[in-house]
Amino acid sequence: MGEHTTGQAKSRTIAAQALGDIEPTTKALVPPVHVATTFIRDPDNQYRSGFVYGRPDNATVRHAEAVITALEGAAETLLFGSGMAAATAVIMALEPGAHVVAPDVMYWALRNWLGNEAPRYGYRVSIVDTADLAALRAAVRPGETRLVWLETPANPLWTVSDIAAVAAIAHAAGARVAVDSTVATPILSHPIALGADIVMHSATKYLNGHSDVVGGALATARSDELWARIKSVRGTHGAILGPFEAWLLLRGLRTLELRVRAQAETAMALATSLERHPEVTQVLYPGLPHCPGHEIARRQMTGGFGGMLSIRLKGGERAAVAAAARVDLWKRATSLGGVESLIEHRASVEGPGSPCPPDLLRLSAGLEDPEDLFSDLDRALRAANQ
Ligand code: PLP
């Protein structure tokens, strides 16, 4: 990796040039994929290059990490083999028996892990509505709670938590704050600037953006003791991202700003049109002025409310499943943040214990023409009610 030339540049510039690195040997504009698993030691037995062994050390991975660090305004970033590997590394880095507060609305697989797996390692988890500051204050135990986990906007209801207010409550009690910012992306939100200690992304989603990499990222406000523990968990558990995936992620990151802004615009247009749809009883999208988290989202998100929205249908669960079966352009698949628009009957994925109502369809706006997307959905919604 060569010298970075983008300095204090804006997100779009950082992303477009992947920090402006030029490969020093050939002067290539496109970085190579570094695949080496081991590196030559100096004759005096040192490793001055900073590269020892492929599990912790890979130049392609570090390049992608440096781009995310710049985009998040972070001190450092670590990439992982998935978003789940990144999220669980934060918990596993806490001292045994630590108390963790997590939201009632959040990515379902992490909620299940916190409920079923984390207690096996001695972690004590309280689930609370993190959008309700009084409830959060009551759940945080001074001197005992080590971490408050946030997701904002949160899957699949797109509830919004006030990062700055939660950070003030958590820090006063001696706890850290980690924010799953997958849906907000580093284009629309900067949790570290709002007081968060760690930002987490499923890089599988918007960061890569092309539905062809599974990866996760953690970015930290400072390189402290907890961060050193997280680094150790990644290294010793081997929860690393491979070099080819890191290269694809770097390529995806170059268009992050344009993709995210277009997807947020499309989501806003769809939310506005769907509010007037006769088959839709409710649209959940933080960009809509009457949505409960709108004012906070307006304050803490910059230039858009994200590409994710959900709709609830007059015809209930039957209509939701039927509408998802009748779309043509929208793709009936899980995940989010890719260039193609996805539709999902979320309750059947999340199973029992989920706050997701059965009449809900989750929509991930892609990069297709917004009018084409609306027409396809409109046709499917009307057909599902016949
Ligand atoms: N966080 C959010 C908001 C997600 O949507 C997902 C995946 O859907 C994850 C975390 C987990 O990421 P991964 O699938 O990369 O493990």
Coordinates of C-alpha atoms and ligand atoms in Angstrom, one line a residue:
M1 CA 0.0 0.0 0.0
G2 CA 1.5 3.4 -1.0
E3 CA 1.0 6.9 0.4
H4 CA -2.5 8.1 0.8
T5 CA -3.1 11.3 -1.3
T6 CA -6.7 12.2 -0.3
G7 CA -5.8 14.0 3.0
Q8 CA -8.9 15.6 4.5
A9 CA -11.0 14.8 1.4
K10 CA -14.7 14.3 1.6
S11 CA -16.3 10.8 1.6
R12 CA -17.0 10.7 -2.1
T13 CA -13.4 11.5 -2.9
I14 CA -12.0 9.0 -0.3
A15 CA -14.3 6.3 -1.6
A16 CA -13.8 7.0 -5.4
Q17 CA -10.0 6.8 -5.1
A18 CA -9.8 4.2 -2.3
L19 CA -7.5 6.7 -0.7
G20 CA -5.6 7.4 -3.9
D21 CA -3.1 4.6 -3.4
I22 CA -0.7 3.8 -6.3
E23 CA 1.0 0.4 -6.2
P24 CA 4.7 1.3 -5.8
T25 CA 6.3 -1.4 -8.0
T26 CA 4.3 -1.0 -11.2
K27 CA 2.5 2.3 -10.5
A28 CA -0.7 0.5 -11.1
L29 CA -3.8 2.6 -10.4
V30 CA -5.7 -0.5 -9.3
P31 CA -4.4 -2.2 -6.2
P32 CA -3.3 -5.9 -6.5
V33 CA -4.7 -8.7 -4.5
H34 CA -2.1 -9.7 -1.9
V35 CA -2.5 -13.4 -1.4
A36 CA 0.7 -14.3 0.6
T37 CA 0.2 -16.1 3.8
T38 CA 3.8 -15.6 5.0
F39 CA 6.5 -13.0 4.8
I40 CA 10.3 -12.9 4.9
R41 CA 11.9 -12.0 8.2
D42 CA 14.7 -9.5 8.3
P43 CA 18.2 -11.0 8.7
D44 CA 18.4 -9.7 12.3
N45 CA 15.2 -11.7 13.1
Q46 CA 12.8 -8.7 13.0
Y47 CA 9.7 -8.1 10.9
R48 CA 10.1 -4.4 10.0
S49 CA 7.5 -4.7 7.2
G50 CA 4.8 -5.1 9.8
F51 CA 3.7 -8.3 8.0
V52 CA 4.4 -11.6 9.8
Y53 CA 1.6 -14.1 9.0
G54 CA -1.5 -14.1 6.9
R55 CA -4.1 -14.5 9.6
P56 CA -3.6 -11.1 11.2
D57 CA -1.6 -9.5 8.3
N58 CA -2.8 -8.8 4.8
A59 CA -2.1 -5.7 2.8
T60 CA -5.4 -5.9 0.7
V61 CA -7.4 -6.2 3.9
R62 CA -5.5 -3.3 5.5
H63 CA -6.2 -1.1 2.5
A64 CA -9.9 -1.7 2.7
E65 CA -9.7 -1.1 6.5
A66 CA -8.0 2.2 5.9
V67 CA -10.8 3.4 3.5
I68 CA -13.4 2.6 6.1
T69 CA -11.3 4.3 8.9
A70 CA -11.3 7.5 6.8
L71 CA -15.0 7.3 5.9
E72 CA -16.0 6.7 9.6
G73 CA -13.6 9.3 11.0
A74 CA -12.2 6.4 13.1
A75 CA -8.8 5.7 14.7
E76 CA -8.7 2.2 13.2
T77 CA -10.8 -0.5 11.5
L78 CA -10.8 -4.3 11.5
L79 CA -12.4 -6.4 8.9
F80 CA -14.0 -9.8 9.7
G81 CA -15.3 -12.8 7.8
S82 CA -18.9 -11.6 8.4
G83 CA -20.9 -9.0 10.2
M84 CA -21.8 -11.6 12.8
A85 CA -18.1 -12.3 13.4
A86 CA -17.5 -8.6 13.9
A87 CA -20.5 -8.1 16.2
T88 CA -19.8 -11.2 18.4
A89 CA -16.1 -10.2 18.6
V90 CA -17.1 -7.1 20.5
I91 CA -19.0 -9.1 23.1
M92 CA -16.3 -11.8 23.3
A93 CA -13.7 -9.1 24.0
L94 CA -15.6 -8.0 27.2
E95 CA -14.6 -9.4 30.6
P96 CA -16.4 -12.6 31.5
G97 CA -19.7 -12.0 33.2
A98 CA -20.1 -8.5 31.7
H99 CA -23.5 -7.0 31.5
V100 CA -24.7 -5.9 28.1
V101 CA -27.7 -3.8 27.1
A102 CA -29.1 -4.5 23.6
P103 CA -32.2 -3.3 21.6
D104 CA -35.5 -5.1 21.3
V105 CA -35.5 -4.3 17.6
M106 CA -32.3 -5.4 16.0
Y107 CA -30.8 -7.9 13.4
W108 CA -32.5 -11.1 14.4
A109 CA -29.5 -13.4 14.3
L110 CA -27.5 -11.2 16.7
R111 CA -30.5 -11.0 19.0
N112 CA -30.7 -14.8 19.0
W113 CA -27.0 -15.1 19.7
L114 CA -27.2 -12.6 22.6
G115 CA -30.1 -14.6 24.0
N116 CA -28.9 -18.2 23.4
E117 CA -25.1 -18.2 23.0
A118 CA -23.7 -15.2 25.0
P119 CA -25.1 -16.5 28.3
R120 CA -23.1 -19.7 27.7
Y121 CA -20.0 -17.6 28.0
G122 CA -21.3 -15.9 31.1
Y123 CA -22.5 -12.6 29.5
R124 CA -25.7 -11.2 31.0
V125 CA -27.9 -9.4 28.5
S126 CA -30.8 -7.0 29.0
I127 CA -33.0 -6.3 26.1
V128 CA -34.6 -2.9 26.1
D129 CA -36.2 -0.3 23.7
T130 CA -33.1 1.8 23.1
A131 CA -35.3 4.5 21.5
D132 CA -36.8 5.0 24.9
L133 CA -34.2 6.9 26.9
A134 CA -36.0 6.4 30.3
A135 CA -36.1 2.7 29.7
L136 CA -32.5 2.7 28.7
R137 CA -31.5 4.6 31.8
A138 CA -33.3 2.1 34.0
A139 CA -31.6 -0.9 32.2
V140 CA -28.0 0.4 32.4
R141 CA -26.3 -0.6 35.7
P142 CA -23.5 1.8 36.7
G143 CA -20.2 0.1 37.1
E144 CA -21.7 -3.2 35.9
T145 CA -22.9 -2.6 32.4
R146 CA -19.9 -2.7 30.0
L147 CA -21.6 -2.3 26.7
V148 CA -24.7 -0.7 25.2
W149 CA -25.4 -2.1 21.7
L150 CA -27.4 0.0 19.3
E151 CA -28.7 -0.5 15.8
T152 CA -30.0 2.5 14.0
P153 CA -32.1 2.5 11.9
A154 CA -33.0 -1.0 13.2
N155 CA -34.2 -4.0 11.4
P156 CA -37.0 -4.5 10.3
L157 CA -39.1 -1.7 11.8
W158 CA -36.4 1.0 11.1
T159 CA -36.7 2.4 14.6
V160 CA -34.2 5.2 15.4
S161 CA -32.0 5.5 18.5
D162 CA -30.4 8.8 19.6
I163 CA -26.7 7.9 19.5
A164 CA -25.5 11.0 21.4
A165 CA -28.1 10.7 24.1
V166 CA -27.5 7.0 24.6
A167 CA -23.7 7.6 24.6
A168 CA -24.1 10.2 27.4
I169 CA -26.1 7.7 29.5
A170 CA -23.8 4.8 28.8
H171 CA -20.6 6.7 29.4
A172 CA -21.9 8.1 32.7
A173 CA -22.4 4.5 33.9
G174 CA -18.9 3.5 32.7
A175 CA -20.2 1.5 29.7
R176 CA -19.1 1.7 26.0
V177 CA -21.5 2.2 23.0
A178 CA -21.3 0.1 19.9
V179 CA -23.5 1.0 16.9
D180 CA -24.6 -1.3 14.1
S181 CA -24.6 1.3 11.4
T182 CA -25.0 -1.1 8.5
V183 CA -28.2 0.5 7.2
A184 CA -27.1 4.1 7.9
T185 CA -23.7 3.5 6.2
P186 CA -20.7 5.9 6.7
I187 CA -22.2 8.2 4.1
L188 CA -25.4 9.0 6.1
S189 CA -24.2 8.7 9.7
H190 CA -21.0 9.1 11.7
P191 CA -21.6 7.5 15.1
I192 CA -18.1 8.2 16.4
A193 CA -18.6 11.9 16.0
L194 CA -21.9 11.5 17.9
G195 CA -20.1 9.8 20.8
A196 CA -20.1 6.1 19.9
D197 CA -17.0 4.1 20.8
I198 CA -17.3 1.4 18.1
V199 CA -19.1 1.3 14.8
M200 CA -20.1 -2.0 13.3
H201 CA -21.1 -2.8 9.7
S202 CA -22.2 -5.9 7.9
A203 CA -19.9 -5.2 4.9
T204 CA -22.0 -7.8 3.1
K205 CA -24.5 -5.0 2.6
Y206 CA -23.9 -1.4 1.4
L207 CA -20.1 -1.2 1.9
N208 CA -19.6 -3.9 -0.7
G209 CA -23.0 -3.3 -2.3
H210 CA -23.0 -6.0 -5.0
S211 CA -24.2 -9.1 -3.1
D212 CA -21.0 -11.0 -3.8
V213 CA -19.0 -10.6 -0.5
V214 CA -19.8 -11.7 3.1
G215 CA -17.8 -9.5 5.4
G216 CA -18.0 -7.4 8.6
A217 CA -16.2 -4.3 9.9
L218 CA -15.5 -2.7 13.3
A219 CA -14.2 0.9 13.4
T220 CA -13.1 2.3 16.7
A221 CA -13.0 5.9 18.2
R222 CA -9.6 5.0 19.8
S223 CA -7.0 2.3 20.0
D224 CA -7.6 1.4 23.7
E225 CA -7.6 -1.8 25.8
L226 CA -11.0 -3.0 24.5
W227 CA -9.8 -2.5 21.0
A228 CA -6.6 -4.5 21.7
R229 CA -8.9 -7.3 23.1
I230 CA -11.1 -7.2 19.9
K231 CA -7.9 -7.5 17.8
S232 CA -6.8 -10.5 19.8
V233 CA -10.2 -12.1 19.5
R234 CA -10.1 -11.7 15.7
G235 CA -6.6 -13.0 15.5
T236 CA -6.9 -15.9 17.8
H237 CA -10.4 -17.0 16.7
G238 CA -9.3 -16.5 13.0
A239 CA -12.4 -14.5 12.2
I240 CA -10.6 -12.8 9.2
L241 CA -11.7 -11.6 5.8
G242 CA -9.9 -13.3 2.9
P243 CA -7.9 -11.1 0.4
F244 CA -10.1 -11.7 -2.6
E245 CA -13.2 -10.6 -0.6
A246 CA -11.2 -7.6 0.7
W247 CA -10.4 -6.6 -2.9
L248 CA -14.0 -6.9 -4.0
L249 CA -15.0 -4.8 -1.0
L250 CA -12.5 -2.1 -2.0
R251 CA -13.9 -2.1 -5.5
G252 CA -17.5 -1.8 -4.1
L253 CA -16.5 1.0 -1.7
R254 CA -15.4 3.2 -4.6
T255 CA -19.1 3.8 -5.6
L256 CA -20.5 3.8 -2.0
E257 CA -21.5 7.4 -1.9
L258 CA -23.3 7.4 -5.2
R259 CA -25.1 4.1 -4.5
V260 CA -26.2 5.0 -1.0
R261 CA -27.5 8.5 -2.0
A262 CA -29.4 7.0 -5.0
Q263 CA -30.9 4.2 -2.9
A264 CA -32.0 6.6 -0.1
E265 CA -33.7 8.8 -2.7
T266 CA -35.5 5.8 -4.2
A267 CA -36.5 4.6 -0.7
M268 CA -37.9 8.1 0.1
A269 CA -39.9 8.2 -3.2
L270 CA -41.2 4.6 -2.6
A271 CA -42.2 5.4 1.0
T272 CA -44.1 8.5 -0.1
S273 CA -46.0 6.7 -2.9
L274 CA -46.7 3.6 -0.8
E275 CA -48.3 5.7 1.9
R276 CA -51.1 6.5 -0.5
H277 CA -51.5 2.9 -1.7
P278 CA -54.9 1.3 -1.0
E279 CA -53.4 -2.1 0.0
V280 CA -50.9 -0.6 2.5
T281 CA -51.8 0.2 6.1
Q282 CA -48.5 1.6 7.3
V283 CA -45.1 2.5 5.8
L284 CA -42.1 2.3 8.2
Y285 CA -39.3 4.6 7.0
P286 CA -37.5 7.2 9.2
G287 CA -37.6 9.7 6.3
L288 CA -41.4 10.1 6.7
P289 CA -42.2 13.1 9.0
H290 CA -44.7 11.2 11.1
C291 CA -42.5 8.2 11.8
P292 CA -41.5 8.2 15.5
G293 CA -37.7 8.5 14.9
H294 CA -37.9 11.1 12.2
E295 CA -36.7 14.1 14.2
I296 CA -33.7 12.3 15.6
A297 CA -32.9 10.7 12.2
R298 CA -33.0 14.2 10.7
R299 CA -30.5 15.4 13.3
Q300 CA -28.1 12.5 13.3
M301 CA -28.2 11.4 9.6
T302 CA -26.8 13.5 6.8
G303 CA -28.5 13.9 3.5
G304 CA -30.8 10.9 3.5
F305 CA -32.6 8.3 5.6
G306 CA -31.2 5.1 4.0
G307 CA -32.4 2.6 1.5
M308 CA -34.5 0.4 3.7
L309 CA -38.2 0.6 4.4
S310 CA -41.0 -1.8 5.4
I311 CA -44.7 -1.9 4.5
R312 CA -47.6 -3.4 6.4
L313 CA -50.5 -4.7 4.3
K314 CA -54.3 -4.5 4.7
G315 CA -54.6 -8.1 3.7
G316 CA -52.4 -9.3 6.6
E317 CA -49.9 -12.1 6.4
R318 CA -51.6 -13.9 3.5
A319 CA -51.4 -10.8 1.3
A320 CA -47.8 -10.1 2.3
V321 CA -46.6 -13.6 1.3
A322 CA -48.8 -13.4 -1.9
A323 CA -47.4 -10.0 -2.9
A324 CA -43.8 -11.2 -2.4
A325 CA -44.7 -14.1 -4.7
R326 CA -46.1 -11.9 -7.4
V327 CA -43.2 -9.4 -7.9
D328 CA -41.2 -9.6 -11.0
L329 CA -38.5 -6.9 -10.9
W330 CA -38.0 -7.0 -7.1
K331 CA -36.1 -10.1 -6.1
R332 CA -37.5 -12.3 -3.4
A333 CA -34.4 -12.8 -1.2
T334 CA -32.9 -12.0 2.1
S335 CA -30.1 -9.4 2.7
L336 CA -30.0 -5.8 1.8
G337 CA -27.9 -3.0 0.4
G338 CA -27.1 -4.5 -3.0
V339 CA -27.7 -2.9 -6.4
E340 CA -30.7 -5.1 -7.0
S341 CA -33.9 -4.4 -5.0
L342 CA -35.0 -7.1 -2.6
I343 CA -38.3 -7.9 -1.0
E344 CA -38.8 -10.2 2.0
H345 CA -41.6 -11.5 4.2
R346 CA -39.5 -10.9 7.3
A347 CA -41.6 -12.6 10.0
S348 CA -41.0 -16.0 8.3
V349 CA -37.2 -15.4 8.5
E350 CA -37.1 -14.1 12.1
G351 CA -39.3 -16.8 13.7
P352 CA -40.7 -16.7 17.2
G353 CA -39.7 -13.9 19.6
S354 CA -39.4 -11.4 16.8
P355 CA -41.1 -8.0 17.1
C356 CA -41.8 -8.2 13.3
P357 CA -45.5 -8.2 12.5
P358 CA -46.7 -11.0 10.2
D359 CA -48.2 -8.5 7.7
L360 CA -44.8 -6.8 7.0
L361 CA -42.7 -6.8 3.9
R362 CA -39.2 -5.5 4.1
L363 CA -37.9 -3.7 1.1
S364 CA -34.3 -2.9 0.2
A365 CA -34.2 -0.3 -2.6
G366 CA -31.6 -1.0 -5.2
L367 CA -30.4 1.1 -8.1
E368 CA -33.2 0.4 -10.6
D369 CA -35.5 3.1 -11.9
P370 CA -37.8 4.1 -9.0
E371 CA -40.9 4.2 -11.2
D372 CA -40.2 0.7 -12.5
L373 CA -39.9 -0.5 -8.9
F374 CA -43.1 1.2 -7.9
S375 CA -45.1 -0.2 -10.9
D376 CA -43.9 -3.8 -10.2
L377 CA -44.8 -3.5 -6.5
D378 CA -48.1 -1.8 -7.2
R379 CA -49.1 -4.6 -9.6
A380 CA -48.1 -7.3 -7.1
L381 CA -49.9 -5.6 -4.1
R382 CA -53.1 -5.3 -6.1
A383 CA -52.9 -8.9 -7.5
A384 CA -52.2 -10.3 -4.0
N385 CA -55.6 -9.0 -2.8
Q386 CA -57.6 -10.8 -5.5
Ligands
PLP1 N1 -26.4 -6.3 11.1 C1 -27.4 -6.0 10.2 C2 -28.2 -4.8 10.3 C3 -27.6 -7.0 9.2 O1 -28.6 -6.7 8.3 C4 -26.9 -8.2 9.1 C5 -27.1 -9.2 8.1 O2 -28.2 -9.2 7.5 C6 -25.9 -8.4 10.0 C7 -25.6 -7.4 11.0 C8 -25.0 -9.6 10.0 O3 -24.1 -9.5 9.0 P1 -23.5 -10.8 8.1 O4 -24.7 -11.4 7.4 O5 -22.5 -10.1 7.3 O6 -22.9 -11.7 9.2

